[in-house]
Amino acid sequence: MRLLKEKAGRTVMFILTVLPTLLLVLMFFGLFRKSRAILALKSFGGLLFSSGWHPLRGEFGLFPFLIGTLWVTAVALVIAVPISLLMAVYLSEYAPRGFRDFAKPLIDLLSGIPSVIFGVWGVLVIVPLVGRIAPLFGRYSSGYSVLAGGIVLAVMIFPTIIHVALEVFSAIPFPLREASLSLGATRWETTRHVVLRKGSQGIIAACVLGLSRALGETMAVLMVVGNVPAAPKSVFDAGYPLPALIANNYGEILSVPLYDSALMLAALVLFIVVQTFNILARWFLVRAERRAE
Amino acid sequence: MNKRRLVERFWKALMIASTAVVIGCLLFIVVTVIWKGLPALSLSMITRIPKGGYYLGKEGGILNAILGSLYLALGATALACVLSLPVVIFLNVYCRKRSRLAELTRFSFDVLWGIPSIVYGAFGFVLMVYFGMRTSLLAGIVTVALLEVPIMSRAIDEVIKLVPRELKEASYSLGATRLETSLKVIIRQCLPGILTGILIAFGRGIGDAASVLFTAGFTDRIPTSLGQPAATLPLAIFFQLGTPFPEVRQRAYASAAILTILILFISVLARVLSRRYTKHVIR
C-alpha cells in the first residue's frame, strides 16, 4: 500500500514536472497559431518595419511601437544601470552588516510593489516634473513622454539588477579581496580591479535581466508614456511601446478583423525578444559561475 | 597618495548617493500614494459596490474590485501551490543531483519568470478562445496561476535545496518512503520558507493588472461563480485614473492607497510568519 502510494506520487509529480517546459513550448505555439492569420497575408518583415497603424484599413505596422519600446528601455537602462550597480557595490563591499540587513528587505519590498502603483506615482510625480523641465531644453512637453516612462521603468528595474549583482558579488571569494587589500590597494581599487573584473560576466547578466524586465513592463509605462502611435524623436515626445499597445486595445480585439491576430503577433514578438535576452543572461550567469569556481 | 584617497572618497560618495536614491524612491512612492489617497478614502469606498454612473463621479465604492482581486489571487495562489509544490519536491527528492530533467525544469522556471505579464495575458486569451470561454474569474485564475508558478517554485526551491542530506537519510533509514519523507519531514522543515514563497506569489498575483486585462474582464458586480467576470483592484485604479473627472481620479488615488497598504501588509506578514513558524525546524 505504501509502496503503491509512493509510485502514484512519483508518477503524478513527474508529470507535473514536465509541465513548465511544456508551458514554454505551448505559449510559443499558441501565440504563433493566432498570429498566423496575419502572417498569411503579409510578410513578417513588412509588418515589423512599416509604420502605418490603421487597424480599420487593415494596416498593422509595428515599427513605431518597436521604436517606442527601444527608446523607453534605453532611457530606463541609462538611469538604472549605474545607480543599481553602485548600490550593489556599496551593499556588498562597503556597507556595515546592519545596514545591509536593513536594505535588503526594502529592495524586496520595492520589487513587490504592483506596477499600477508605480504608474500612479509616475502620473502624480514624474509626469509633472518632466513637463516642467522640458522647457529648460527648449521643448514643450505635456509630461507624458518617453522620459517619464523611462524614469518610472528605471525605478522598477532597480531591484532586479541589484539583486542579481549582489548575488554575483557574494560569489566572489574573499581571499581575492584580502590579497588585493594587503598589497596596499584602497577599497575602491580592490573593487574595481578585483570585484568588478571578476564579476564582469555576472554584471552583464544582471543588466540584461533588467533589460528584459524593462522590455515587457506594461501598466506603469502605459500610464505615463503618452501612447501616440508614431516613432518619438526626442525623449520629451510621447511614445507607444509594444506592451502598451497590446494592453490598450484589448477592448476592440474581437470587433475588427485581423486585429486580434496583429496583437498576438505583437505579443509573440515580445515573447521572442524577451526570451532571447533571458537566455542570453542565463548563459552569462553560467559562465560567471564557472569563472568564480 | 592624496589623489588615491580623493578617488576613494568620490566613489564612496557616489555609492551612498545611489543607495539613497533607490531607498528614497521606495519611500517616495509609498508616501506619495498613501498621502494622496488617504484624504479620499472613506468607509463607503471599501464597503459598497459602484452605483450607476460611478465613473462619472456618482456614488459608490470599489468593494467589487477588492473582493474580485482577493478571490482571484486566492484561487490563483491555491492553484499555483498545487502545481508548483509537487514539482519542487520532485526536483529535490527524486531527481539526482545533476539530472537533465532537473536542470531543464529549473531553466524553464527561470525563463518563465522573466516573461512579461502581458504575454501571460495574451496567452491566457489564446487559451480562453481555444476553449470557447468568455472573460471570467476562472480564466483570470488560470492565467494568474501560470504567472505565479515560476515565482513560487523558485522561492520554494531555494529553501528546499537547503534541507540537510542527513535529515533525509535519517528518515529513509527509519523505513520511510520518499513520499513520506517529503510530506512529513521536508515540508515541515521548510514550512516558513514555503509560506514566504506563497505569500510573495500572492502579492504578485493581487497586484498584477496586465495579465487579467484580457482574461478576468471587468464588472461592477461582485462575482458569485467562477464563470462570471470579476473586477480587480489594479484595473479599477487604472480605469478610474483614466477618467477626466477630478473626483473619480481622487478615488483612483484612494484605491491605490488601499492596494499599497495591502501589499505592505502582505510583505510584513511574510516576514513575521517566516520568523514564527520555525518551531518544527531542526537546525
Coordinates of C-alpha atoms in Angstrom, one line a residue:
Chain A
M1 CA 0.0 0.0 0.0
R2 CA 2.7 2.4 1.0
L3 CA 4.7 1.5 -2.0
L4 CA 1.7 2.0 -4.2
K5 CA 1.3 5.4 -2.8
E6 CA 4.9 6.1 -3.4
K7 CA 4.6 5.0 -7.0
A8 CA 1.5 7.0 -7.7
G9 CA 3.0 10.1 -6.0
R10 CA 6.1 9.7 -8.1
T11 CA 4.2 9.5 -11.4
V12 CA 2.0 12.5 -10.6
M13 CA 5.0 14.6 -9.6
F14 CA 6.9 13.5 -12.7
I15 CA 4.0 14.6 -15.0
L16 CA 3.7 17.9 -13.2
T17 CA 7.5 18.5 -13.6
V18 CA 7.3 18.2 -17.3
L19 CA 4.6 21.0 -17.3
P20 CA 6.8 24.1 -17.0
T21 CA 8.9 23.2 -20.0
L22 CA 5.8 22.2 -21.9
L23 CA 4.2 25.5 -21.0
L24 CA 7.0 27.4 -22.7
V25 CA 6.5 25.5 -25.9
L26 CA 2.8 25.8 -25.7
M27 CA 3.0 29.5 -25.2
F28 CA 5.1 29.9 -28.3
F29 CA 2.8 27.8 -30.4
G30 CA -0.4 29.3 -29.0
L31 CA 0.7 32.8 -29.9
F32 CA 2.1 31.6 -33.2
R33 CA -1.1 29.9 -34.2
K34 CA -3.1 33.1 -33.5
S35 CA -0.7 35.3 -35.4
R36 CA -0.6 33.0 -38.5
A37 CA -3.8 34.7 -39.8
I38 CA -2.0 37.9 -40.4
L39 CA 1.3 36.4 -41.4
A40 CA -0.5 34.6 -44.2
L41 CA -1.5 37.9 -45.7
K42 CA 1.6 40.0 -45.0
S43 CA 5.3 39.3 -44.7
F44 CA 6.8 39.3 -41.3
G45 CA 9.5 41.9 -42.2
G46 CA 6.9 44.1 -43.8
L47 CA 4.8 44.1 -40.7
L48 CA 7.8 44.9 -38.4
F49 CA 9.2 47.7 -40.5
S50 CA 6.1 49.5 -41.8
S51 CA 4.9 52.4 -39.8
G52 CA 1.3 52.7 -40.7
W53 CA -1.1 51.7 -37.8
H54 CA -4.6 51.9 -39.1
P55 CA -6.5 48.8 -38.0
L56 CA -9.7 49.8 -39.7
R57 CA -7.9 50.0 -43.0
G58 CA -6.1 46.7 -42.3
E59 CA -2.7 48.3 -41.9
F60 CA -0.8 46.9 -38.9
G61 CA 2.8 48.3 -38.9
L62 CA 4.6 47.6 -35.7
F63 CA 7.6 49.8 -36.4
P64 CA 6.6 52.8 -34.3
F65 CA 5.9 50.6 -31.3
L66 CA 9.2 48.8 -31.6
I67 CA 11.0 52.1 -31.7
G68 CA 8.9 53.3 -28.7
T69 CA 9.9 50.2 -26.8
L70 CA 13.5 50.7 -27.6
W71 CA 13.5 54.4 -26.5
V72 CA 11.8 53.8 -23.2
T73 CA 14.0 50.8 -22.4
A74 CA 17.2 52.7 -23.4
V75 CA 16.3 55.6 -21.1
A76 CA 15.5 53.3 -18.3
L77 CA 18.8 51.4 -18.6
V78 CA 20.8 54.6 -18.8
I79 CA 19.3 55.7 -15.5
A80 CA 19.1 52.3 -13.7
V81 CA 22.3 50.6 -14.5
P82 CA 24.8 52.9 -12.9
I83 CA 22.6 53.6 -9.9
S84 CA 21.8 50.0 -9.2
L85 CA 25.4 48.8 -9.7
L86 CA 26.8 51.5 -7.4
M87 CA 24.2 50.5 -4.8
A88 CA 25.0 46.8 -5.2
V89 CA 28.8 47.5 -4.8
Y90 CA 28.1 49.6 -1.7
L91 CA 25.9 47.0 -0.1
S92 CA 28.4 44.2 -0.8
E93 CA 31.8 45.9 -0.3
Y94 CA 31.3 49.0 1.9
A95 CA 28.1 48.9 4.0
P96 CA 28.1 47.7 7.6
R97 CA 26.3 44.5 8.2
G98 CA 23.4 46.1 10.0
F99 CA 22.7 48.4 7.0
R100 CA 22.8 45.6 4.6
D101 CA 20.2 43.6 6.6
F102 CA 18.1 46.7 6.7
A103 CA 18.4 47.5 3.0
K104 CA 17.8 44.0 1.5
P105 CA 14.1 43.7 2.7
L106 CA 13.5 47.2 1.3
I107 CA 14.7 46.1 -2.1
D108 CA 12.4 43.1 -1.9
L109 CA 9.6 45.4 -1.0
L110 CA 10.3 47.6 -4.0
S111 CA 10.2 44.7 -6.3
G112 CA 6.8 43.6 -4.7
I113 CA 5.0 46.9 -5.4
P114 CA 2.5 46.4 -8.2
S115 CA 3.2 48.2 -11.5
V116 CA -0.1 50.1 -11.3
I117 CA 1.2 51.8 -8.1
F118 CA 4.3 52.8 -10.0
G119 CA 2.0 54.2 -12.7
V120 CA 0.0 56.2 -10.2
W121 CA 3.3 57.6 -8.7
G122 CA 4.5 58.4 -12.2
V123 CA 1.3 60.3 -13.0
L124 CA 1.4 62.2 -9.7
V125 CA 5.1 63.0 -9.6
I126 CA 7.2 62.2 -12.6
V127 CA 4.9 63.5 -15.4
P128 CA 4.5 67.0 -13.9
L129 CA 8.3 67.0 -13.3
V130 CA 9.1 66.2 -16.9
G131 CA 6.6 68.8 -18.0
R132 CA 8.4 71.3 -16.0
I133 CA 12.0 70.5 -17.0
A134 CA 11.2 70.2 -20.8
P135 CA 11.2 74.0 -21.4
L136 CA 14.7 74.1 -19.9
F137 CA 15.8 72.2 -23.0
G138 CA 13.7 74.5 -25.2
R139 CA 11.0 72.0 -25.9
Y140 CA 7.4 71.8 -25.0
S141 CA 6.1 68.6 -23.4
S142 CA 2.9 67.6 -21.7
G143 CA 5.0 65.4 -19.4
Y144 CA 3.5 62.2 -20.8
S145 CA 6.7 61.2 -22.5
V146 CA 9.4 58.7 -23.2
L147 CA 11.5 60.3 -20.4
A148 CA 8.7 59.9 -17.8
G149 CA 8.2 56.2 -18.9
G150 CA 12.0 55.7 -18.7
I151 CA 12.3 57.1 -15.2
V152 CA 9.4 55.1 -13.9
L153 CA 10.8 51.9 -15.5
A154 CA 14.2 52.6 -14.1
V155 CA 12.8 52.6 -10.6
M156 CA 11.0 49.4 -11.4
I157 CA 14.1 47.5 -12.6
F158 CA 16.4 48.7 -9.7
P159 CA 15.5 45.6 -7.6
T160 CA 16.2 43.1 -10.5
I161 CA 19.7 44.5 -11.2
I162 CA 20.7 45.0 -7.6
H163 CA 19.5 41.5 -6.6
V164 CA 21.4 39.7 -9.3
A165 CA 24.5 41.9 -8.9
L166 CA 24.6 41.2 -5.2
E167 CA 24.4 37.5 -5.8
V168 CA 27.3 37.8 -8.3
F169 CA 29.5 39.8 -5.9
S170 CA 28.8 37.5 -3.0
A171 CA 30.1 34.6 -5.1
I172 CA 33.5 36.1 -5.4
P173 CA 35.8 34.6 -2.9
F174 CA 37.0 36.7 0.0
P175 CA 40.7 35.8 -0.1
L176 CA 40.9 37.5 -3.5
R177 CA 39.8 40.8 -1.9
E178 CA 42.1 40.3 1.0
A179 CA 45.1 39.7 -1.3
S180 CA 44.4 43.0 -3.1
L181 CA 43.9 44.9 0.2
S182 CA 47.1 43.5 1.6
L183 CA 49.0 44.8 -1.4
G184 CA 48.0 48.3 -0.3
A185 CA 45.2 48.8 -2.7
T186 CA 42.4 51.0 -1.4
R187 CA 38.9 49.7 -1.2
W188 CA 37.8 51.2 -4.4
E189 CA 40.9 49.9 -6.2
T190 CA 40.1 46.5 -4.9
T191 CA 36.5 46.8 -6.0
R192 CA 37.5 48.0 -9.5
H193 CA 40.3 45.6 -10.2
V194 CA 39.1 42.5 -8.4
V195 CA 35.4 42.6 -7.7
L196 CA 34.2 44.2 -10.9
R197 CA 36.6 42.4 -13.1
K198 CA 35.9 39.0 -11.6
G199 CA 32.2 39.7 -11.7
S200 CA 32.0 41.2 -15.1
Q201 CA 30.1 38.4 -16.7
G202 CA 27.6 38.4 -13.9
I203 CA 27.2 42.2 -14.1
I204 CA 26.4 41.9 -17.8
A205 CA 23.8 39.2 -16.9
A206 CA 22.3 41.5 -14.3
C207 CA 21.9 44.3 -16.8
V208 CA 20.4 42.0 -19.4
L209 CA 17.9 40.7 -17.0
G210 CA 17.0 44.3 -16.1
L211 CA 16.7 45.0 -19.8
S212 CA 14.3 42.1 -20.4
R213 CA 12.2 43.1 -17.4
A214 CA 12.0 46.6 -18.8
L215 CA 11.0 45.4 -22.3
G216 CA 7.9 43.7 -21.1
E217 CA 6.7 46.1 -18.4
T218 CA 3.2 47.2 -19.2
M219 CA 0.9 49.0 -17.0
A220 CA 3.2 51.6 -15.4
V221 CA 4.6 52.6 -18.7
L222 CA 1.3 52.6 -20.4
M223 CA 0.1 55.1 -17.8
V224 CA 2.8 57.7 -18.3
V225 CA 4.2 57.4 -21.8
G226 CA 1.5 59.2 -23.7
N227 CA 0.6 56.5 -26.2
V228 CA 0.9 58.3 -29.6
P229 CA 1.5 55.7 -32.4
A230 CA 4.4 57.5 -34.0
A231 CA 8.1 57.0 -33.5
P232 CA 9.3 59.5 -30.9
K233 CA 12.0 62.0 -32.0
S234 CA 13.3 63.0 -28.6
V235 CA 12.9 61.9 -25.0
F236 CA 10.3 64.6 -24.4
D237 CA 7.9 63.2 -27.1
A238 CA 5.2 60.7 -26.4
G239 CA 5.9 57.1 -27.3
Y240 CA 3.9 53.9 -27.6
P241 CA 5.7 50.8 -26.5
L242 CA 4.7 47.3 -27.6
P243 CA 3.3 46.0 -24.3
A244 CA 1.2 49.2 -24.0
L245 CA -0.2 48.6 -27.5
I246 CA -1.3 45.1 -26.5
A247 CA -2.9 46.2 -23.2
N248 CA -4.6 49.3 -24.6
N249 CA -6.5 47.6 -27.4
Y250 CA -8.0 44.5 -25.7
G251 CA -11.4 46.2 -25.9
E252 CA -11.6 46.2 -29.7
I253 CA -9.8 43.0 -30.1
L254 CA -12.7 41.0 -31.5
S255 CA -14.6 43.6 -33.4
V256 CA -12.0 44.5 -36.1
P257 CA -10.8 41.7 -38.5
L258 CA -7.2 40.6 -38.0
Y259 CA -6.9 42.9 -35.0
D260 CA -6.5 40.1 -32.6
S261 CA -4.1 38.4 -34.9
A262 CA -2.0 41.5 -35.1
L263 CA -1.9 42.0 -31.3
M264 CA -1.0 38.3 -30.8
L265 CA 1.8 38.8 -33.3
A266 CA 2.9 41.8 -31.2
A267 CA 2.8 39.5 -28.1
L268 CA 4.8 36.9 -30.0
V269 CA 7.5 39.3 -31.0
L270 CA 7.7 40.5 -27.4
F271 CA 7.9 36.9 -26.2
I272 CA 10.7 36.0 -28.6
V273 CA 12.7 39.2 -27.8
V274 CA 12.4 38.9 -24.1
Q275 CA 13.2 35.2 -24.3
T276 CA 16.3 35.8 -26.3
F277 CA 17.6 38.2 -23.7
N278 CA 16.7 35.9 -20.8
I279 CA 18.5 33.0 -22.3
L280 CA 21.5 35.2 -23.0
A281 CA 21.5 36.4 -19.4
R282 CA 21.4 32.8 -18.1
W283 CA 24.3 31.9 -20.4
F284 CA 26.4 34.8 -19.0
L285 CA 25.4 33.7 -15.4
V286 CA 26.5 30.1 -16.0
R287 CA 29.8 31.4 -17.4
A288 CA 30.2 33.7 -14.5
E289 CA 29.7 30.8 -12.1
R290 CA 32.3 28.7 -13.8
R291 CA 34.7 31.6 -13.7
A292 CA 34.2 32.1 -10.0
E293 CA 34.9 28.5 -9.1
Chain B
M1 CA 48.6 59.2 -2.2
N2 CA 46.3 62.1 -1.8
K3 CA 44.8 61.6 -5.2
R4 CA 44.0 57.9 -4.4
R5 CA 42.2 58.9 -1.3
L6 CA 40.3 61.5 -3.2
V7 CA 39.2 58.9 -5.8
E8 CA 38.2 56.6 -3.0
R9 CA 36.1 59.4 -1.4
F10 CA 34.5 60.3 -4.7
W11 CA 33.3 56.8 -5.5
K12 CA 32.1 56.1 -2.0
A13 CA 30.0 59.3 -2.1
L14 CA 28.6 58.3 -5.4
M15 CA 27.6 54.9 -4.0
I16 CA 26.0 56.4 -0.9
A17 CA 24.1 58.8 -3.2
S18 CA 22.8 55.9 -5.4
T19 CA 21.7 54.0 -2.3
A20 CA 19.9 57.0 -1.1
V21 CA 18.2 57.4 -4.4
V22 CA 16.9 53.8 -4.5
I23 CA 15.7 53.8 -0.9
G24 CA 14.4 57.3 -1.4
C25 CA 12.4 56.2 -4.4
L26 CA 10.7 53.5 -2.4
L27 CA 9.8 55.8 0.4
F28 CA 8.7 58.5 -2.0
I29 CA 6.3 56.1 -3.8
V30 CA 4.7 54.7 -0.7
V31 CA 4.4 58.1 1.0
T32 CA 3.0 59.9 -2.2
V33 CA 0.4 57.2 -2.9
I34 CA -0.8 57.0 0.7
W35 CA -0.6 60.8 1.3
K36 CA -2.7 61.4 -1.8
G37 CA -5.0 58.5 -1.2
L38 CA -5.9 58.9 2.4
P39 CA -8.0 62.1 2.2
A40 CA -10.2 60.5 -0.5
L41 CA -10.5 57.2 1.4
S42 CA -13.9 56.7 3.1
L43 CA -15.8 53.8 4.5
S44 CA -18.2 53.8 1.6
M45 CA -15.3 53.3 -0.7
I46 CA -14.5 49.9 0.7
T47 CA -18.0 48.7 1.7
R48 CA -20.1 49.5 -1.3
I49 CA -20.1 48.5 -5.0
P50 CA -20.3 51.1 -7.7
K51 CA -23.7 52.6 -8.4
G52 CA -24.7 53.7 -11.9
G53 CA -22.5 56.5 -13.2
Y54 CA -19.8 55.7 -10.7
Y55 CA -17.1 56.5 -13.2
L56 CA -18.7 59.9 -13.9
G57 CA -18.3 60.8 -10.2
K58 CA -21.5 59.4 -8.7
E59 CA -21.9 57.4 -5.5
G60 CA -20.4 54.0 -4.7
G61 CA -17.3 52.2 -3.8
I62 CA -14.9 49.6 -5.0
L63 CA -15.9 46.6 -2.9
N64 CA -16.3 44.7 -6.2
A65 CA -12.7 45.2 -7.1
I66 CA -11.3 44.5 -3.7
L67 CA -13.3 41.2 -3.4
G68 CA -12.6 40.3 -7.0
S69 CA -8.9 40.8 -6.5
L70 CA -8.9 38.7 -3.3
Y71 CA -10.9 35.9 -5.0
L72 CA -8.7 35.9 -8.0
A73 CA -5.4 36.0 -6.1
L74 CA -6.6 33.3 -3.5
G75 CA -7.8 31.0 -6.3
A76 CA -4.7 31.5 -8.4
T77 CA -2.3 31.1 -5.4
A78 CA -4.1 27.8 -4.4
L79 CA -3.8 26.5 -7.9
A80 CA -0.2 27.6 -8.3
C81 CA 0.6 25.8 -5.0
V82 CA -0.9 22.6 -6.2
L83 CA 1.1 22.9 -9.4
S84 CA 4.4 24.0 -8.0
L85 CA 4.9 22.2 -4.7
P86 CA 5.0 18.7 -6.2
V87 CA 7.4 19.9 -8.9
V88 CA 9.8 21.4 -6.5
I89 CA 9.7 18.3 -4.3
F90 CA 10.2 16.1 -7.3
L91 CA 13.2 18.1 -8.3
N92 CA 14.8 17.9 -4.9
V93 CA 13.9 14.5 -3.6
Y94 CA 13.5 12.3 -6.6
C95 CA 15.9 13.7 -9.1
R96 CA 19.6 13.0 -8.9
K97 CA 21.9 15.9 -8.3
R98 CA 22.8 16.8 -11.9
S99 CA 19.9 15.2 -13.7
R100 CA 19.0 16.6 -17.1
L101 CA 15.3 16.9 -16.2
A102 CA 16.0 18.9 -13.1
E103 CA 18.3 21.3 -15.0
L104 CA 15.9 21.7 -17.8
T105 CA 13.0 22.4 -15.4
R106 CA 14.9 24.9 -13.3
F107 CA 16.0 26.6 -16.5
S108 CA 12.3 26.7 -17.7
F109 CA 11.3 28.3 -14.4
D110 CA 14.0 30.9 -14.8
V111 CA 12.8 31.7 -18.3
L112 CA 9.1 31.7 -17.4
W113 CA 9.9 34.0 -14.5
G114 CA 11.2 36.5 -17.0
I115 CA 8.2 36.5 -19.3
P116 CA 6.3 39.7 -19.0
S117 CA 2.8 39.5 -17.5
I118 CA 1.2 41.0 -20.7
V119 CA 2.4 37.9 -22.6
Y120 CA 0.8 35.7 -20.0
G121 CA -2.3 37.7 -20.5
A122 CA -2.2 37.2 -24.3
F123 CA -1.5 33.5 -23.8
G124 CA -4.4 33.3 -21.4
F125 CA -6.6 35.0 -24.0
V126 CA -5.5 32.4 -26.6
L127 CA -6.3 29.6 -24.2
M128 CA -9.7 31.2 -23.4
V129 CA -10.6 31.5 -27.0
Y130 CA -9.4 27.9 -27.7
F131 CA -11.7 26.5 -25.0
G132 CA -14.6 28.8 -26.0
M133 CA -14.7 30.6 -22.7
R134 CA -15.7 34.2 -22.1
T135 CA -13.8 36.5 -19.8
S136 CA -14.4 35.1 -16.3
L137 CA -13.0 34.6 -12.9
L138 CA -11.8 31.2 -13.8
A139 CA -9.9 32.3 -16.9
G140 CA -8.3 35.0 -14.7
I141 CA -7.4 32.5 -12.0
V142 CA -5.7 30.2 -14.5
T143 CA -3.7 33.0 -16.1
V144 CA -2.6 34.4 -12.8
A145 CA -1.7 30.9 -11.6
L146 CA 0.5 30.4 -14.6
L147 CA 2.2 33.7 -13.8
E148 CA 2.6 32.7 -10.1
V149 CA 4.0 29.2 -10.6
P150 CA 7.6 30.2 -11.6
I151 CA 7.8 32.9 -8.8
M152 CA 6.6 30.4 -6.2
S153 CA 8.6 27.5 -7.4
R154 CA 11.9 29.4 -7.5
A155 CA 11.3 30.8 -4.0
I156 CA 10.4 27.3 -2.5
D157 CA 13.2 25.6 -4.5
E158 CA 15.7 27.9 -2.8
V159 CA 14.5 26.8 0.6
I160 CA 14.2 23.0 0.0
K161 CA 17.6 22.9 -1.6
L162 CA 19.0 23.8 1.9
V163 CA 17.5 20.8 3.7
P164 CA 20.5 18.9 5.1
R165 CA 21.0 15.5 3.5
E166 CA 21.4 13.8 6.9
L167 CA 17.8 14.7 7.7
K168 CA 16.6 12.9 4.6
E169 CA 18.8 10.0 5.3
A170 CA 17.6 9.7 8.9
S171 CA 14.1 9.5 7.6
Y172 CA 14.9 6.9 4.9
S173 CA 16.8 4.8 7.4
L174 CA 13.7 4.6 9.6
G175 CA 12.0 2.9 6.6
A176 CA 10.0 5.9 5.3
T177 CA 9.4 6.1 1.6
R178 CA 10.5 9.2 -0.4
L179 CA 6.9 10.4 -0.5
E180 CA 6.5 10.1 3.3
T181 CA 9.8 11.8 3.8
S182 CA 8.8 14.7 1.6
L183 CA 5.4 15.2 3.2
K184 CA 6.3 14.7 6.8
V185 CA 9.8 15.8 7.1
I186 CA 10.8 18.1 4.3
I187 CA 7.6 20.2 4.1
R188 CA 7.6 20.6 7.9
Q189 CA 11.2 21.6 7.9
C190 CA 10.7 24.2 5.2
L191 CA 7.3 25.5 6.2
P192 CA 8.4 29.0 7.0
G193 CA 10.2 29.3 3.6
I194 CA 7.3 27.8 1.8
L195 CA 4.9 30.2 3.4
T196 CA 7.0 33.1 2.4
G197 CA 7.2 31.9 -1.1
I198 CA 3.4 31.5 -1.3
L199 CA 2.9 35.0 0.1
I200 CA 5.3 36.5 -2.4
A201 CA 3.4 34.9 -5.2
F202 CA 0.1 36.0 -3.6
G203 CA 1.3 39.6 -3.5
R204 CA 2.4 39.4 -7.1
G205 CA -1.0 37.9 -8.1
I206 CA -3.0 40.6 -6.4
G207 CA -1.1 43.4 -7.9
D208 CA -0.8 42.3 -11.4
A209 CA -3.0 44.0 -14.0
A210 CA -1.7 43.2 -17.4
S211 CA -2.5 39.5 -17.2
V212 CA -6.1 39.9 -16.1
L213 CA -6.9 42.6 -18.5
F214 CA -7.7 40.1 -21.2
T215 CA -9.0 37.3 -19.1
A216 CA -10.9 38.3 -16.0
G217 CA -12.8 41.1 -17.6
F218 CA -14.3 43.9 -15.6
T219 CA -17.7 44.3 -13.9
D220 CA -19.5 46.4 -11.3
R221 CA -20.8 43.4 -9.5
I222 CA -19.2 41.0 -7.1
P223 CA -18.7 37.7 -8.8
T224 CA -20.7 34.8 -7.4
S225 CA -19.4 32.0 -9.5
L226 CA -16.3 31.1 -11.4
G227 CA -18.0 31.7 -14.8
Q228 CA -18.6 35.4 -14.2
P229 CA -16.2 38.2 -15.0
A230 CA -14.5 39.8 -12.0
A231 CA -13.2 43.3 -11.3
T232 CA -9.7 43.7 -10.0
L233 CA -8.1 46.4 -7.9
P234 CA -5.3 47.3 -10.2
L235 CA -7.6 47.6 -13.1
A236 CA -10.1 49.7 -11.0
I237 CA -7.2 52.1 -10.3
F238 CA -6.3 52.2 -14.0
F239 CA -9.8 52.9 -15.2
Q240 CA -10.5 55.5 -12.5
L241 CA -7.3 57.3 -13.3
G242 CA -8.2 57.3 -17.0
T243 CA -11.3 59.4 -16.5
P244 CA -11.2 63.2 -16.8
F245 CA -13.2 63.8 -13.6
P246 CA -11.2 65.0 -10.6
E247 CA -13.5 63.2 -8.1
V248 CA -13.0 59.9 -9.8
R249 CA -9.3 60.5 -10.0
Q250 CA -9.3 61.1 -6.3
R251 CA -10.8 57.7 -5.9
A252 CA -8.1 56.2 -8.0
Y253 CA -5.6 57.6 -5.5
A254 CA -7.6 56.1 -2.7
S255 CA -7.8 52.7 -4.4
A256 CA -4.0 52.9 -5.0
A257 CA -3.5 53.6 -1.3
I258 CA -5.7 50.5 -0.4
L259 CA -3.6 48.3 -2.8
T260 CA -0.3 49.7 -1.4
I261 CA -1.4 49.1 2.2
L262 CA -2.5 45.6 1.3
I263 CA 0.9 44.8 -0.3
L264 CA 2.8 46.3 2.6
F265 CA 0.7 44.2 5.0
I266 CA 1.4 41.0 3.0
S267 CA 5.1 41.5 2.9
V268 CA 5.2 42.3 6.6
L269 CA 3.1 39.2 7.2
A270 CA 5.5 37.1 5.1
R271 CA 8.4 38.2 7.3
V272 CA 6.5 37.6 10.6
L273 CA 5.3 34.2 9.5
S274 CA 8.7 33.1 8.4
R275 CA 10.1 34.0 11.9
R276 CA 7.3 32.4 13.8
Y277 CA 6.8 29.0 12.1
T278 CA 10.3 27.9 12.8
K279 CA 9.3 25.7 15.7
H280 CA 9.5 22.4 13.8
V281 CA 12.7 23.4 12.1
I282 CA 15.7 21.3 13.1
R283 CA 18.9 23.3 12.8

